[in-house]
PDB file of C-alpha atoms in Angstrom:
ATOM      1  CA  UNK Z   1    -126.827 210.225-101.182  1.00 61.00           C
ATOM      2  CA  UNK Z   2    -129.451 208.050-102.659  1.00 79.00           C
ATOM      3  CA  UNK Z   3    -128.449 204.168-102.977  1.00 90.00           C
ATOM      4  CA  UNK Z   4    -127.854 203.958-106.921  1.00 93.00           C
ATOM      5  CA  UNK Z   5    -130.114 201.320-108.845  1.00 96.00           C
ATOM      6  CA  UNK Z   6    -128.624 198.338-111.110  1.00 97.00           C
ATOM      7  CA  UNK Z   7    -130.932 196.416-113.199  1.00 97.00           C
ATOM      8  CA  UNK Z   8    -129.764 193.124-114.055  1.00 96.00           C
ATOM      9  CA  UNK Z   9    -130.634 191.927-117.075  1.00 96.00           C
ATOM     10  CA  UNK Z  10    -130.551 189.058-118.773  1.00 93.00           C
ATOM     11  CA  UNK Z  11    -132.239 186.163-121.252  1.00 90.00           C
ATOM     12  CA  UNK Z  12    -132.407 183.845-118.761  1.00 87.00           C
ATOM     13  CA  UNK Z  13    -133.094 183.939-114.954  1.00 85.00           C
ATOM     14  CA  UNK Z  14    -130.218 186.562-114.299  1.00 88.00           C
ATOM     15  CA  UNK Z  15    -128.636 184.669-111.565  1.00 85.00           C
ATOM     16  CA  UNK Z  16    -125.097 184.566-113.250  1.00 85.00           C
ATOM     17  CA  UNK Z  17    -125.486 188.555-113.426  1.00 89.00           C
ATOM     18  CA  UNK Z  18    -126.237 189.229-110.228  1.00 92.00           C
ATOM     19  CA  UNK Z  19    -123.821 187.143-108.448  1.00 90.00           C
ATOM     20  CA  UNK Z  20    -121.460 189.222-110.017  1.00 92.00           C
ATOM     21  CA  UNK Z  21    -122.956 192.197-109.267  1.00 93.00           C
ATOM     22  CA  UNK Z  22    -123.110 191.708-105.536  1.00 93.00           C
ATOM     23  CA  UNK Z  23    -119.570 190.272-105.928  1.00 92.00           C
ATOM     24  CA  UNK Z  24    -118.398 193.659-107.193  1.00 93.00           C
ATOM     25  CA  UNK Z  25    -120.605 195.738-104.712  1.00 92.00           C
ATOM     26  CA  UNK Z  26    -119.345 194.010-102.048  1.00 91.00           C
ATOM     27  CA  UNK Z  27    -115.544 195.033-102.929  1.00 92.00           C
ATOM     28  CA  UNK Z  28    -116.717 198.396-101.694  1.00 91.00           C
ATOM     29  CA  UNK Z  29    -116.741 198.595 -98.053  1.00 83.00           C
ATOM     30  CA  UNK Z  30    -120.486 200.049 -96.651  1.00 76.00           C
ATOM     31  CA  UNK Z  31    -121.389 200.644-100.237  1.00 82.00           C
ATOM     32  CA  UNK Z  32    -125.173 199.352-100.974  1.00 88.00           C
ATOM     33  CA  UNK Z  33    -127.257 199.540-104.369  1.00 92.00           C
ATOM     34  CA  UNK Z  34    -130.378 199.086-105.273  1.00 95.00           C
ATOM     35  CA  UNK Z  35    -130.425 195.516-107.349  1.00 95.00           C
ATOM     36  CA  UNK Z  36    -133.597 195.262-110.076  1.00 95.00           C
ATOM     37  CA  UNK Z  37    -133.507 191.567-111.747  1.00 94.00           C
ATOM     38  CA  UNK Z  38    -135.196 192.107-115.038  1.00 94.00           C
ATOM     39  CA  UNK Z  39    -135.329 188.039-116.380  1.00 92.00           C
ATOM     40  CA  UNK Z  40    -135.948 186.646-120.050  1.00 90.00           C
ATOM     41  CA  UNK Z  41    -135.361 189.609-122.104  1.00 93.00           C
ATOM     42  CA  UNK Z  42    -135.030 188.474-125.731  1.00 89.00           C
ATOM     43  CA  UNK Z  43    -136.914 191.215-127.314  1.00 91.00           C
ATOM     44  CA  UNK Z  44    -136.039 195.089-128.617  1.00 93.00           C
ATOM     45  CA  UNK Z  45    -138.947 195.994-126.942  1.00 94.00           C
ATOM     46  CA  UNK Z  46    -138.175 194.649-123.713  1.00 94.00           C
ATOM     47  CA  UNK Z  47    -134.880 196.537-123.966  1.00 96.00           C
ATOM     48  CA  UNK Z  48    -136.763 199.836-124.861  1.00 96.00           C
ATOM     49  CA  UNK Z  49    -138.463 199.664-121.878  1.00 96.00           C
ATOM     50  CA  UNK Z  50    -135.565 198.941-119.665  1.00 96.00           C
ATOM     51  CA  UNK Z  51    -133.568 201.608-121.504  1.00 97.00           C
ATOM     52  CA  UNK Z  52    -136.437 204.043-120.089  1.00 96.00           C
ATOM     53  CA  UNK Z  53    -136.809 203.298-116.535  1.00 96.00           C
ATOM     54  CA  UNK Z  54    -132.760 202.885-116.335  1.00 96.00           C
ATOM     55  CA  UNK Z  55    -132.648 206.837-117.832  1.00 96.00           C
ATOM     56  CA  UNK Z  56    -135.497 207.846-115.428  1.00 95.00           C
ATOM     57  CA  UNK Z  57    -134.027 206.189-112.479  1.00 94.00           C
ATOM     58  CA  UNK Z  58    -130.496 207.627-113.401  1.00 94.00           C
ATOM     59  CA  UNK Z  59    -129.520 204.105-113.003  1.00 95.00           C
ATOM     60  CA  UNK Z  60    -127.239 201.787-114.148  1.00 97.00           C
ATOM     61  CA  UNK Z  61    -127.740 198.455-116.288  1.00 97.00           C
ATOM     62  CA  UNK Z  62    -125.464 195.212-115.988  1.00 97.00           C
ATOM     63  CA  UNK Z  63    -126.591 192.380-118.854  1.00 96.00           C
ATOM     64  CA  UNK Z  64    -125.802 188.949-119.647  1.00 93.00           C
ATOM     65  CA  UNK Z  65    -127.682 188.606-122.814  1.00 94.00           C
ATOM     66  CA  UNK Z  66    -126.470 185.614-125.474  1.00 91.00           C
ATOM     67  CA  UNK Z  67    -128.159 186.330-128.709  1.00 91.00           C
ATOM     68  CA  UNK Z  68    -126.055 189.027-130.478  1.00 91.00           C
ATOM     69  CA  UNK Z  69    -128.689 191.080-132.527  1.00 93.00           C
ATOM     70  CA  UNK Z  70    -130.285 191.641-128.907  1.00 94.00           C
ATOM     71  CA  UNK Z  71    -126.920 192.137-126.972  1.00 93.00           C
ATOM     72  CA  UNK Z  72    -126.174 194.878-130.271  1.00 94.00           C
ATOM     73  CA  UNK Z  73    -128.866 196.270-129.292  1.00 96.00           C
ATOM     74  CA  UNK Z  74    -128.528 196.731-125.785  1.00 96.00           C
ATOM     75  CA  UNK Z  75    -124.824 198.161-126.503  1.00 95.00           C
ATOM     76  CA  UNK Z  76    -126.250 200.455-128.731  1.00 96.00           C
ATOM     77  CA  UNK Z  77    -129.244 201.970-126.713  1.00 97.00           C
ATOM     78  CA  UNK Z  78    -126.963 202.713-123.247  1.00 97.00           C
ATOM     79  CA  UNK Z  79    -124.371 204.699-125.478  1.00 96.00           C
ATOM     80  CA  UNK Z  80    -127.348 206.830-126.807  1.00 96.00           C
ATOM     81  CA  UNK Z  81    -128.928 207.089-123.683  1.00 97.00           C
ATOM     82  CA  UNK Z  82    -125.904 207.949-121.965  1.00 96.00           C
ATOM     83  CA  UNK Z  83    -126.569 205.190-119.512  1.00 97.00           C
ATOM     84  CA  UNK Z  84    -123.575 203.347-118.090  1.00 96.00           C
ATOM     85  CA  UNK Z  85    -124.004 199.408-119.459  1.00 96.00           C
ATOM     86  CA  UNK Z  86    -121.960 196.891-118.541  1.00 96.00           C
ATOM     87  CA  UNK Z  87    -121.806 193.662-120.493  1.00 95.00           C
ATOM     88  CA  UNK Z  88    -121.082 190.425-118.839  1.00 94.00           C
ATOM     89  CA  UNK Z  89    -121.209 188.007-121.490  1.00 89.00           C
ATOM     90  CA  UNK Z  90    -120.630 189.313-124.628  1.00 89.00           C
ATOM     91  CA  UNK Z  91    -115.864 189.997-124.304  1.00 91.00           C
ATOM     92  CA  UNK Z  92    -115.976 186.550-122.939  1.00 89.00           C
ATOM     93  CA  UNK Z  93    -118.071 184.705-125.598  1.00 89.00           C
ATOM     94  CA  UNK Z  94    -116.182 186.541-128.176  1.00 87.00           C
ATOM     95  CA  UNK Z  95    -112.522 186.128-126.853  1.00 89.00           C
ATOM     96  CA  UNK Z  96    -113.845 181.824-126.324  1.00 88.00           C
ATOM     97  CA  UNK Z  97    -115.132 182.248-130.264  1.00 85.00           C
ATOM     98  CA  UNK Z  98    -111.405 182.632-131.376  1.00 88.00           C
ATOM     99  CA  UNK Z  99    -109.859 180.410-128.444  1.00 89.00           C
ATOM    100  CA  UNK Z 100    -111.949 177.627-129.561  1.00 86.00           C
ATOM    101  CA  UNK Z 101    -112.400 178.824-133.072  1.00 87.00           C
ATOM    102  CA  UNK Z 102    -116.136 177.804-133.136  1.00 85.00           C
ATOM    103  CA  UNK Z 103    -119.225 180.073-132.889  1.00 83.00           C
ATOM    104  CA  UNK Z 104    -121.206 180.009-130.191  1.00 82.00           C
ATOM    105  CA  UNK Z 105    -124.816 178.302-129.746  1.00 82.00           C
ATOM    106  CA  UNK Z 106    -126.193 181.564-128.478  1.00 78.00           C
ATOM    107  CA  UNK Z 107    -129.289 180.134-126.923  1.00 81.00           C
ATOM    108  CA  UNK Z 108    -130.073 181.188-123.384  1.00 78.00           C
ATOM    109  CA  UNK Z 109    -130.094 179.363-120.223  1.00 72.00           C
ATOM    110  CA  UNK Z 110    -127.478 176.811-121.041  1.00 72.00           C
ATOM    111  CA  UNK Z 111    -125.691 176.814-117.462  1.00 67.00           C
ATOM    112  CA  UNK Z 112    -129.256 176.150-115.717  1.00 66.00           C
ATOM    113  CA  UNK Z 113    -130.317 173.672-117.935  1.00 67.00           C
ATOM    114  CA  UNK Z 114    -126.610 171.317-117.078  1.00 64.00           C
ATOM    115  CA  UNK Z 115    -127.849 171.559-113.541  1.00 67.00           C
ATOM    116  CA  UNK Z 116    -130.972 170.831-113.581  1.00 76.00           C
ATOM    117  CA  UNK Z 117    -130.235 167.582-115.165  1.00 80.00           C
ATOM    118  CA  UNK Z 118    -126.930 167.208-112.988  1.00 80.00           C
ATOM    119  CA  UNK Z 119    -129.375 167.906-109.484  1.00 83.00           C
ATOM    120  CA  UNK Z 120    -131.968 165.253-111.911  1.00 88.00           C
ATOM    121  CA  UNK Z 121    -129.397 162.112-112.141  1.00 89.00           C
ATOM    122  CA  UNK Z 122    -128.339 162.653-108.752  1.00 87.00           C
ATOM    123  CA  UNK Z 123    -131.861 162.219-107.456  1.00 91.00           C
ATOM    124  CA  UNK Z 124    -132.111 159.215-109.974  1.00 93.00           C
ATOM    125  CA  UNK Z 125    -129.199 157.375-108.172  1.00 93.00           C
ATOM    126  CA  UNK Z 126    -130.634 158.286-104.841  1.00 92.00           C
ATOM    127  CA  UNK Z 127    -133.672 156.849-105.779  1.00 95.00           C
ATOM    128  CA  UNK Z 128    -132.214 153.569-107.717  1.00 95.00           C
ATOM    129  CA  UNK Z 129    -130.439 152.956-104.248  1.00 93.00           C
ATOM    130  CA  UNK Z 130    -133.367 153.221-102.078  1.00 93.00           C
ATOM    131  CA  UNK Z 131    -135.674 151.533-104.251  1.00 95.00           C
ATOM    132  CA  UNK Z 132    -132.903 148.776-105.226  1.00 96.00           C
ATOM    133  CA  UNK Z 133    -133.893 144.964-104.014  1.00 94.00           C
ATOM    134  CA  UNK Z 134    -137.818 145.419-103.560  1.00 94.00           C
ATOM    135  CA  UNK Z 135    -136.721 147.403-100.518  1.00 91.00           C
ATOM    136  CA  UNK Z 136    -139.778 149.833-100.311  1.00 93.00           C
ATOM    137  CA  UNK Z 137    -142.689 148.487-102.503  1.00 95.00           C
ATOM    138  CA  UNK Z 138    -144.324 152.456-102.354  1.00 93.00           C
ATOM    139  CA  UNK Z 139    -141.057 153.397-104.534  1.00 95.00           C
ATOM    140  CA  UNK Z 140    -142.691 151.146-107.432  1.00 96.00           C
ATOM    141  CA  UNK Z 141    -145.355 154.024-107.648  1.00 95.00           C
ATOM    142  CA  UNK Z 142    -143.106 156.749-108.279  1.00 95.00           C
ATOM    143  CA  UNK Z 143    -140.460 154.945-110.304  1.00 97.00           C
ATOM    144  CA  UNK Z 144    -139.985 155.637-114.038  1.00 97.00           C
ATOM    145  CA  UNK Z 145    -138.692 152.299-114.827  1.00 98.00           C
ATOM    146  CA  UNK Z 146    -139.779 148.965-112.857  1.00 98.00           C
ATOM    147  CA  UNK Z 147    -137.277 145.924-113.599  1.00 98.00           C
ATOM    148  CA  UNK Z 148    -137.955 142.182-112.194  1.00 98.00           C
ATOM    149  CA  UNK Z 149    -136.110 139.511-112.701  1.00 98.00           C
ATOM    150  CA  UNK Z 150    -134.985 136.379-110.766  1.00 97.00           C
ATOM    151  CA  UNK Z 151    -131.879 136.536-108.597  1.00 96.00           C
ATOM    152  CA  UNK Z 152    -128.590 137.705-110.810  1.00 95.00           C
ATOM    153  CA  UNK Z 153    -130.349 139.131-114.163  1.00 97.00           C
ATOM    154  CA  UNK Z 154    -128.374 142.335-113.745  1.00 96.00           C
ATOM    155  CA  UNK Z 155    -131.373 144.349-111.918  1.00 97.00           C
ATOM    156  CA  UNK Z 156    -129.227 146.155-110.066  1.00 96.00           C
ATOM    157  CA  UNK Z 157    -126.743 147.546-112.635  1.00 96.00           C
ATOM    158  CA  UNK Z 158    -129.205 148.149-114.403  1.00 97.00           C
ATOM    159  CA  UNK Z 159    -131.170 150.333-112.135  1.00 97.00           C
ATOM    160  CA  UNK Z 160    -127.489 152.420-111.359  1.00 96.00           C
ATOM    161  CA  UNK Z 161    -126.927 152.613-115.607  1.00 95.00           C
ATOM    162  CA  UNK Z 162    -130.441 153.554-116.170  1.00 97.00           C
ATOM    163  CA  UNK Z 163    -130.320 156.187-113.206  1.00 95.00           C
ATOM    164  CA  UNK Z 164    -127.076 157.828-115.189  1.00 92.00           C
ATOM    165  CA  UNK Z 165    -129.325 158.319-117.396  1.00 93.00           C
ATOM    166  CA  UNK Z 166    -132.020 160.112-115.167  1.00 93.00           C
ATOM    167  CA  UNK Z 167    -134.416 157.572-115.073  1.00 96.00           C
ATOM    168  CA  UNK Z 168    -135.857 156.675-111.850  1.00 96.00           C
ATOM    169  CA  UNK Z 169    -135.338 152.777-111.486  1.00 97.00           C
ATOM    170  CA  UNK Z 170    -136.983 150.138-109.076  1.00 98.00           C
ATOM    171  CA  UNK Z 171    -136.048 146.714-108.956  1.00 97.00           C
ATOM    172  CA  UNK Z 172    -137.999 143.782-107.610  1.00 97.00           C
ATOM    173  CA  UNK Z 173    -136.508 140.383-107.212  1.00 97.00           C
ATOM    174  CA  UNK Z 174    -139.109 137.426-108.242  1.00 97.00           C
ATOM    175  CA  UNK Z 175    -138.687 134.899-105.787  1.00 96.00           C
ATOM    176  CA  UNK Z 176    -141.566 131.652-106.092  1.00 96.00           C
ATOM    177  CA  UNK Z 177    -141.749 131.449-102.090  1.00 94.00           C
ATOM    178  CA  UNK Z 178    -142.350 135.322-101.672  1.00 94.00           C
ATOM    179  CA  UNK Z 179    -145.532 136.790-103.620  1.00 95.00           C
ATOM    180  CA  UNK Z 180    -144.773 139.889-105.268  1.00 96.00           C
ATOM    181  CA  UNK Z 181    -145.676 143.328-103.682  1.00 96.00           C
ATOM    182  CA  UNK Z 182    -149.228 144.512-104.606  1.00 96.00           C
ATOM    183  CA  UNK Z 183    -147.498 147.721-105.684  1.00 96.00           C
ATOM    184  CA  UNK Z 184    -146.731 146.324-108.756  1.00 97.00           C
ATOM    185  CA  UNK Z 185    -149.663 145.212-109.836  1.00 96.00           C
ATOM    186  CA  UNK Z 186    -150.444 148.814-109.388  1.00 96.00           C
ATOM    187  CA  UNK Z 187    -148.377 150.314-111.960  1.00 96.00           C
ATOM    188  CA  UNK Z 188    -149.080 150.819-115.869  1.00 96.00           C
ATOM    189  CA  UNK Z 189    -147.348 147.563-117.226  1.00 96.00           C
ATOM    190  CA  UNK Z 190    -145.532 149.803-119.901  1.00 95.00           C
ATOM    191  CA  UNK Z 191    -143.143 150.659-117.072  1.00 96.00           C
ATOM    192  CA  UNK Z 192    -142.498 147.316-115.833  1.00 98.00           C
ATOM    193  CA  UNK Z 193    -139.572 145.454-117.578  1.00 98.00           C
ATOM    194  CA  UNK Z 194    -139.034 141.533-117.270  1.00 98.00           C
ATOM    195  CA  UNK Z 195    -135.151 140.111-117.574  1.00 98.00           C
ATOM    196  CA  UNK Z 196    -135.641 137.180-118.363  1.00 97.00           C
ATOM    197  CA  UNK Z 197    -131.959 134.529-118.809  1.00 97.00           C
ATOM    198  CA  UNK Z 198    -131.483 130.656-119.612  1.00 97.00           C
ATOM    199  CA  UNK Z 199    -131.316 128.247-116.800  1.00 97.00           C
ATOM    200  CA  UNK Z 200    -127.928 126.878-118.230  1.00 96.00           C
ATOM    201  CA  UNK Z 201    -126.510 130.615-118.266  1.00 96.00           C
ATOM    202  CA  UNK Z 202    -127.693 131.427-114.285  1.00 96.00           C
ATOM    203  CA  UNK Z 203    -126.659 128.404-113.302  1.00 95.00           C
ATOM    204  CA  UNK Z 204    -123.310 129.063-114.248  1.00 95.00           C
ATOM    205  CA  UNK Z 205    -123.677 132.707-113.002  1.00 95.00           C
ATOM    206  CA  UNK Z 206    -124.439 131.694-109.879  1.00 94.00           C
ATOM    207  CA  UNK Z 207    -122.432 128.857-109.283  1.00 93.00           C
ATOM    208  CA  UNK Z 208    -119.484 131.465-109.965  1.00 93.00           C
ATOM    209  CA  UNK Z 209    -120.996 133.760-107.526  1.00 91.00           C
ATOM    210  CA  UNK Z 210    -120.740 131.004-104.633  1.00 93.00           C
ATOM    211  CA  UNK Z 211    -117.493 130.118-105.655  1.00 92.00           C
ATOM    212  CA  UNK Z 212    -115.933 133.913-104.964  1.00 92.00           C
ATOM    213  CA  UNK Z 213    -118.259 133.873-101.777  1.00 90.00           C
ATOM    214  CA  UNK Z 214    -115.859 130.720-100.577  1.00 91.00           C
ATOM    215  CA  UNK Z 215    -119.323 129.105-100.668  1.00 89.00           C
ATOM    216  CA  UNK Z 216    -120.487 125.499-102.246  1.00 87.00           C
ATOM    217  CA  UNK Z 217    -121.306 125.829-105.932  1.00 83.00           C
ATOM    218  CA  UNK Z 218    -123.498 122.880-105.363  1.00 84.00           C
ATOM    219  CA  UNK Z 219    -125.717 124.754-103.102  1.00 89.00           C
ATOM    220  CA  UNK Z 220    -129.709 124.925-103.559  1.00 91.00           C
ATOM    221  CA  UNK Z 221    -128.652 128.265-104.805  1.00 93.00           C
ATOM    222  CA  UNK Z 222    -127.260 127.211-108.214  1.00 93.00           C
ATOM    223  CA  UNK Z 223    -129.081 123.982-108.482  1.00 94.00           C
ATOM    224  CA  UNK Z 224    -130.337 123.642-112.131  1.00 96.00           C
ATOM    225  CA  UNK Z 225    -134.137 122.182-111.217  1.00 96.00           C
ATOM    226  CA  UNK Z 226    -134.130 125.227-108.258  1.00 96.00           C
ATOM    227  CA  UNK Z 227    -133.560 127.579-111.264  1.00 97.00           C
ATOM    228  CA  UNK Z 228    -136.017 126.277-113.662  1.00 97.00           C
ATOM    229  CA  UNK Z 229    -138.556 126.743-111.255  1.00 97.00           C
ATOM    230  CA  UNK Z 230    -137.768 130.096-110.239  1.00 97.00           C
ATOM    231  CA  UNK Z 231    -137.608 130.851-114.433  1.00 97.00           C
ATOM    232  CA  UNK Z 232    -141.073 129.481-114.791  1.00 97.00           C
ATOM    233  CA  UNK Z 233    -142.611 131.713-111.838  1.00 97.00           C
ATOM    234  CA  UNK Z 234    -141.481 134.822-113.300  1.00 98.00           C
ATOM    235  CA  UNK Z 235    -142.895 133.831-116.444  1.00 98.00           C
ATOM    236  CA  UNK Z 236    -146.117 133.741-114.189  1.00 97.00           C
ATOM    237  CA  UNK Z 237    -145.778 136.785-113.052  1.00 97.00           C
ATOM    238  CA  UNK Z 238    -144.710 138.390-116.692  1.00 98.00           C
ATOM    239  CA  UNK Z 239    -147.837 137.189-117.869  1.00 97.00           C
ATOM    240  CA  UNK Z 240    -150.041 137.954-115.326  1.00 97.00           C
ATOM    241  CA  UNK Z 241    -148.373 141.642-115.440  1.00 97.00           C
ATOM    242  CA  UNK Z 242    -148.536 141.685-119.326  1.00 97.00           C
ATOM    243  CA  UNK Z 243    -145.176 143.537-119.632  1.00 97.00           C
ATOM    244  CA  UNK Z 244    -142.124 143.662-121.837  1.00 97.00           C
ATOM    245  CA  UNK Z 245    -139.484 140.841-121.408  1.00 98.00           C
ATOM    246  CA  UNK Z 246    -135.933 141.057-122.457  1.00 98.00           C
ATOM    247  CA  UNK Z 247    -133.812 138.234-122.855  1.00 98.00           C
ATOM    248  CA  UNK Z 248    -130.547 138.930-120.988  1.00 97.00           C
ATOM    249  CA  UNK Z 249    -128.749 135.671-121.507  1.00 97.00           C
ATOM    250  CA  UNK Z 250    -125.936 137.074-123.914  1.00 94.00           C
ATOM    251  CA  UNK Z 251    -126.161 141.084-123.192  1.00 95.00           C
ATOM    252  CA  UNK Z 252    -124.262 143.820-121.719  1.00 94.00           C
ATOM    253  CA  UNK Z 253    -125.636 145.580-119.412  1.00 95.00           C
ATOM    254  CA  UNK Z 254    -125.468 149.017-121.725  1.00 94.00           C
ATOM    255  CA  UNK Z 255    -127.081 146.596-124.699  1.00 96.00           C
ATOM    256  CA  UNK Z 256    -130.133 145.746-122.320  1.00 97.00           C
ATOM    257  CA  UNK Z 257    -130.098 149.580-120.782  1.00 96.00           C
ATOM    258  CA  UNK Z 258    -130.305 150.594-124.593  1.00 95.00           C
ATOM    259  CA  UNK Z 259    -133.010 148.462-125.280  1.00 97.00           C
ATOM    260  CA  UNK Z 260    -134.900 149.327-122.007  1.00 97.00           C
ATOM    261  CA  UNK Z 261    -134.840 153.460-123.142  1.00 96.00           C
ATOM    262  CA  UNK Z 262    -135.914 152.660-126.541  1.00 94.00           C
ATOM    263  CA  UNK Z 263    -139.177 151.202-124.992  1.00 93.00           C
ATOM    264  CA  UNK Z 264    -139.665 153.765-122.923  1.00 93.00           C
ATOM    265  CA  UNK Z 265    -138.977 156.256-125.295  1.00 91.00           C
ATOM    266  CA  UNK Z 266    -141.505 154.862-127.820  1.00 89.00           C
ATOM    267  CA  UNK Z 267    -144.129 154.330-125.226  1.00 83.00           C
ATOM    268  CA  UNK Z 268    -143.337 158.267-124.351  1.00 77.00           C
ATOM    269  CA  UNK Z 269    -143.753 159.061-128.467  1.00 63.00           C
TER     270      UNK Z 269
END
C-alpha cells in the first residue's frame, strides 16, 4: 500500500501544522505518510491549485489558514472535491472568539513573529552584558546604541532597559587617565549617547556608593574637584564625538531610556 500524501497548508510557514501532523502520525505505530508543506497561501488561486494536486494525488489536506474568506474557501473546495480536509485553526479561533468575546486579528504569522522578537531581546541582553563596561571595544561596531558617561550615570541600567527593548547596547566608561577606544571614534555619532550629571549630584551618588561598600566617603572617588575634572573630559570627548548628550541629573532610568529611543527612532525616520 502506497504511503498516503498530506499537504500542509497554511498562511504562514506551516510549522504549527505540521507538528501536529507528525504528532498524530506518530500515534500510529509503523504508519508513515508522505508530508507536502505548501507555505503562505492567502489566495483562492493558490487553494485551486492545491485542491487539484490533493484530488490527483488522492491525498489528504491538513490547513491552518487565519483569514476566514480564505479558510471558507478551503472548507468549501475539499467537500466538493470529496477530499478529506482537516482544519486546525479555524474550531479553536472560533470557540476563543466567544471565550474571550472579541474577534480575532486574523493576520498570519502571529506566533513566529512573538519569537522572533523573544529569540531578538534575548540576544540584546546577551549582547548588553558582554559589551557592558568598555569590555570589548569591537562590540561598539555592532552595537545599536553606544552610551558613555563618567563612572555612575546609569550606563549600565541603561544598556539592560534598552536591551528589553531589543536594542543592542554598549557602554563605555569615560575615564580622563584612560583614552577612549578608537572604536568609537569609528561609529556614526547618531548612535553614540552622552549622560552627562552635576558634580554636586555624583558626588553624592558616589559618596553613597562607598558608604554601602563599608568604604571612606572621603575617598578620591567622591572627591568634588576629582569629579569636576572627570565632567569636563567627557565634555571633551562629547565634543570631539559630536553626539547627543542627555542630562541625567534628575531622571529615571525609563525617563532617560525613553528619551534615548525617541532619538533613535527619529534618526531611523
Amino acid at each position: 500500500m502506497a504511503e498516503p500524501i498530506i499537504y500542509v497548508v497554511s498562511d504562514s510557514v506551516g510549522e504549527t501544522a505540521e507538528l501536529v501532523t507528525k504528532a498524530a502520525i506518530s500515534q500510529f505505530n509503523g504508519s508513515n505518510a508522505v508530508i507536502k508543506r505548501i507555505p503562505y497561501v492567502e489566495e483562492w488561486s493558490h487553494i485551486d491549485e492545491i485542491i487539484t494536486s490533493a484530488k490527483k494525488d488522492h491525498g489528504m489536506i491538513v490547513y491552518t489558514l487565519v483569514k476566514p474568506e480564505i479558510r471558507d474557501y478551503m472548507k468549501t473546495m475539499t467537500e466538493l472535491h470529496n477530499i478529506n480536509g482537516i482544519d486546525i485553526m479555524g474550531p479553536l479561533m472560533d470557540t476563543f472568539e466567544k471565550t474571550f468575546e472579541n474577534a480575532p486579528l486574523n493576520k498570519p504569522g502571529l506566533v513566529r513573529k512573538l519569537d522572533e522578537d523573544y529569540f531578538k531581546r534575548v540576544e540584546a541582553i546577551e549582547f548588553a552584558v558582554k559589551y557592558d563596561d568598555g569590555r570589548d571595544p569591537r562590540g561598539l561596531l555592532r552595537a545599536d546604541i553606544i552610551l558613555i558617561g563618567v563612572s555612575r550615570t546609569s550606563k549600565t541600567p541603561l544598556s539592560q532597559y534598552l536591551a528589553l527593548k531589543s536594542y543592542k547596547v554598549a557602554n563605555v566608561p569615560v575615564v580622563p587617565e584612560i583614552d577612549p577606544p578608537e572604536e568609537l571614534f569609528k561609529v556614526d555619532p547618531k548612535r553614540c549617547i552622552g549622560l552627562k550629571i552635576s558634580p554636586e549630584k555624583l558626588n553624592h551618588i558616589r559618596r553613597e556608593r562607598l558608604i554601602s561598600l563599608g568604604l571612606d566617603d572621603k575617598a578620591s572617588y567622591a572627591n568634588i574637584e576629582r569629579i569636576k575634572r572627570e565632567i569636563e573630559y567627557f565634555d571633551t570627548i562629547a565634543n570631539k564625538l559630536n553626539c547627543k548628550v542627555i542630562d541625567v541629573t534628575n531622571k529615571a532610568v525609563e525617563e532617560t531610556a525613553n528619551i534615548i529611543i525617541n532619538c533613535m527612532q527619529r534618526t531611523k525616520a
